[in-house]
Amino acid sequence: MKPKMIVKIGVDIGMIIALLCLMSYEMVGQAAHEWLGIGMFVLFIFHHLLNLVFAGLHGHYGAVCICRALYYRAFAKNGAKEEEP
């Protein structure tokens, strides 16, 4: 397995463990909960930085294309054309 994939899996496992600990607030206490939240945020940012290729942030799409896609996604019915009766 490639080293980058090992890091990705490690970050994902760390996020799962942090999330489980964050949900048990009464068991970990307030101070640990706050530190775990900060750690979860850092892992979240790192996770997204590692997966920029998946998001497709390479400049292939311009602002107009993105706005058009969001508009169609928000207002079109399942992305299909309406049929006339």
PDB file of C-alpha atoms in Angstrom:
ATOM      1  CA  MET A   1       0.000   0.000   0.000  1.00  0.00           C
ATOM      2  CA  LYS A   2       1.244   3.507  -0.823  1.00  0.00           C
ATOM      3  CA  PRO A   3       2.346   5.733   2.087  1.00  0.00           C
ATOM      4  CA  LYS A   4      -0.230   8.414   1.199  1.00  0.00           C
ATOM      5  CA  MET A   5      -3.031   5.831   1.399  1.00  0.00           C
ATOM      6  CA  ILE A   6      -1.786   4.704   4.815  1.00  0.00           C
ATOM      7  CA  VAL A   7      -1.905   8.326   6.020  1.00  0.00           C
ATOM      8  CA  LYS A   8      -5.435   8.747   4.616  1.00  0.00           C
ATOM      9  CA  ILE A   9      -6.656   5.643   6.400  1.00  0.00           C
ATOM     10  CA  GLY A  10      -4.941   6.746   9.617  1.00  0.00           C
ATOM     11  CA  VAL A  11      -6.623  10.154   9.445  1.00  0.00           C
ATOM     12  CA  ASP A  12     -10.014   8.518   8.820  1.00  0.00           C
ATOM     13  CA  ILE A  13      -9.579   6.160  11.771  1.00  0.00           C
ATOM     14  CA  GLY A  14      -8.486   9.088  13.941  1.00  0.00           C
ATOM     15  CA  MET A  15     -11.622  10.999  12.938  1.00  0.00           C
ATOM     16  CA  ILE A  16     -13.831   8.027  13.812  1.00  0.00           C
ATOM     17  CA  ILE A  17     -12.217   7.644  17.236  1.00  0.00           C
ATOM     18  CA  ALA A  18     -12.411  11.389  17.910  1.00  0.00           C
ATOM     19  CA  LEU A  19     -16.078  11.457  16.903  1.00  0.00           C
ATOM     20  CA  LEU A  20     -16.931   8.568  19.204  1.00  0.00           C
ATOM     21  CA  CYS A  21     -15.119  10.263  22.088  1.00  0.00           C
ATOM     22  CA  LEU A  22     -16.816  13.583  21.326  1.00  0.00           C
ATOM     23  CA  MET A  23     -20.233  11.949  21.516  1.00  0.00           C
ATOM     24  CA  SER A  24     -19.518  10.676  25.043  1.00  0.00           C
ATOM     25  CA  TYR A  25     -19.251  14.125  26.629  1.00  0.00           C
ATOM     26  CA  GLU A  26     -20.188  12.919  30.114  1.00  0.00           C
ATOM     27  CA  MET A  27     -17.474  10.273  30.079  1.00  0.00           C
ATOM     28  CA  VAL A  28     -14.575  12.425  28.857  1.00  0.00           C
ATOM     29  CA  GLY A  29     -15.341  15.722  30.586  1.00  0.00           C
ATOM     30  CA  GLN A  30     -15.403  19.270  29.298  1.00  0.00           C
ATOM     31  CA  ALA A  31     -11.665  19.908  28.911  1.00  0.00           C
ATOM     32  CA  ALA A  32     -11.042  16.671  26.991  1.00  0.00           C
ATOM     33  CA  HIS A  33     -14.150  17.337  24.903  1.00  0.00           C
ATOM     34  CA  GLU A  34     -12.788  20.728  23.857  1.00  0.00           C
ATOM     35  CA  TRP A  35      -9.357  19.341  22.970  1.00  0.00           C
ATOM     36  CA  LEU A  36     -10.920  16.462  21.053  1.00  0.00           C
ATOM     37  CA  GLY A  37     -13.029  18.988  19.141  1.00  0.00           C
ATOM     38  CA  ILE A  38      -9.918  20.942  18.161  1.00  0.00           C
ATOM     39  CA  GLY A  39      -8.220  17.707  17.105  1.00  0.00           C
ATOM     40  CA  MET A  40     -11.276  16.673  15.111  1.00  0.00           C
ATOM     41  CA  PHE A  41     -11.250  20.029  13.300  1.00  0.00           C
ATOM     42  CA  VAL A  42      -7.549  19.642  12.443  1.00  0.00           C
ATOM     43  CA  LEU A  43      -8.143  16.101  11.172  1.00  0.00           C
ATOM     44  CA  PHE A  44     -11.131  17.352   9.153  1.00  0.00           C
ATOM     45  CA  ILE A  45      -9.017  20.003   7.405  1.00  0.00           C
ATOM     46  CA  PHE A  46      -6.154  17.531   6.852  1.00  0.00           C
ATOM     47  CA  HIS A  47      -8.633  14.969   5.455  1.00  0.00           C
ATOM     48  CA  HIS A  48      -9.894  17.471   2.893  1.00  0.00           C
ATOM     49  CA  LEU A  49      -6.390  18.534   1.932  1.00  0.00           C
ATOM     50  CA  LEU A  50      -5.454  14.899   1.310  1.00  0.00           C
ATOM     51  CA  ASN A  51      -8.542  14.392  -0.858  1.00  0.00           C
ATOM     52  CA  LEU A  52      -8.420  17.472  -3.101  1.00  0.00           C
ATOM     53  CA  VAL A  53      -8.160  15.247  -6.157  1.00  0.00           C
ATOM     54  CA  PHE A  54     -11.477  13.626  -5.259  1.00  0.00           C
ATOM     55  CA  ALA A  55     -13.139  17.050  -5.004  1.00  0.00           C
ATOM     56  CA  GLY A  56     -11.896  17.932  -8.480  1.00  0.00           C
ATOM     57  CA  LEU A  57     -10.401  21.294  -7.533  1.00  0.00           C
ATOM     58  CA  HIS A  58      -8.081  21.565 -10.499  1.00  0.00           C
ATOM     59  CA  GLY A  59      -9.673  24.566 -12.188  1.00  0.00           C
ATOM     60  CA  HIS A  60     -11.546  22.632 -14.874  1.00  0.00           C
ATOM     61  CA  TYR A  61     -14.804  24.410 -14.113  1.00  0.00           C
ATOM     62  CA  GLY A  62     -15.351  28.150 -14.143  1.00  0.00           C
ATOM     63  CA  ALA A  63     -17.602  30.131 -11.829  1.00  0.00           C
ATOM     64  CA  VAL A  64     -20.414  30.296 -14.406  1.00  0.00           C
ATOM     65  CA  CYS A  65     -20.394  26.532 -14.884  1.00  0.00           C
ATOM     66  CA  ILE A  66     -20.490  25.923 -11.125  1.00  0.00           C
ATOM     67  CA  CYS A  67     -23.353  28.408 -10.616  1.00  0.00           C
ATOM     68  CA  ARG A  68     -25.293  26.833 -13.483  1.00  0.00           C
ATOM     69  CA  ALA A  69     -24.830  23.348 -12.022  1.00  0.00           C
ATOM     70  CA  LEU A  70     -25.965  24.528  -8.567  1.00  0.00           C
ATOM     71  CA  TYR A  71     -28.993  26.252 -10.104  1.00  0.00           C
ATOM     72  CA  TYR A  72     -30.043  23.130 -12.012  1.00  0.00           C
ATOM     73  CA  ARG A  73     -29.433  20.990  -8.949  1.00  0.00           C
ATOM     74  CA  ALA A  74     -31.588  23.245  -6.772  1.00  0.00           C
ATOM     75  CA  PHE A  75     -34.496  23.885  -9.131  1.00  0.00           C
ATOM     76  CA  ALA A  76     -34.694  21.011 -11.596  1.00  0.00           C
ATOM     77  CA  LYS A  77     -36.853  18.030 -10.727  1.00  0.00           C
ATOM     78  CA  ASN A  78     -34.361  15.178 -10.409  1.00  0.00           C
ATOM     79  CA  GLY A  79     -32.286  16.751 -13.156  1.00  0.00           C
ATOM     80  CA  ALA A  80     -34.773  15.630 -15.823  1.00  0.00           C
ATOM     81  CA  LYS A  81     -36.833  17.692 -18.242  1.00  0.00           C
ATOM     82  CA  GLU A  82     -40.515  18.029 -17.439  1.00  0.00           C
ATOM     83  CA  GLU A  83     -42.797  16.081 -19.713  1.00  0.00           C
ATOM     84  CA  GLU A  84     -45.738  17.808 -21.315  1.00  0.00           C
ATOM     85  CA  PRO A  85     -49.152  16.222 -20.641  1.00  0.00           C
TER      86      PRO A  85
END
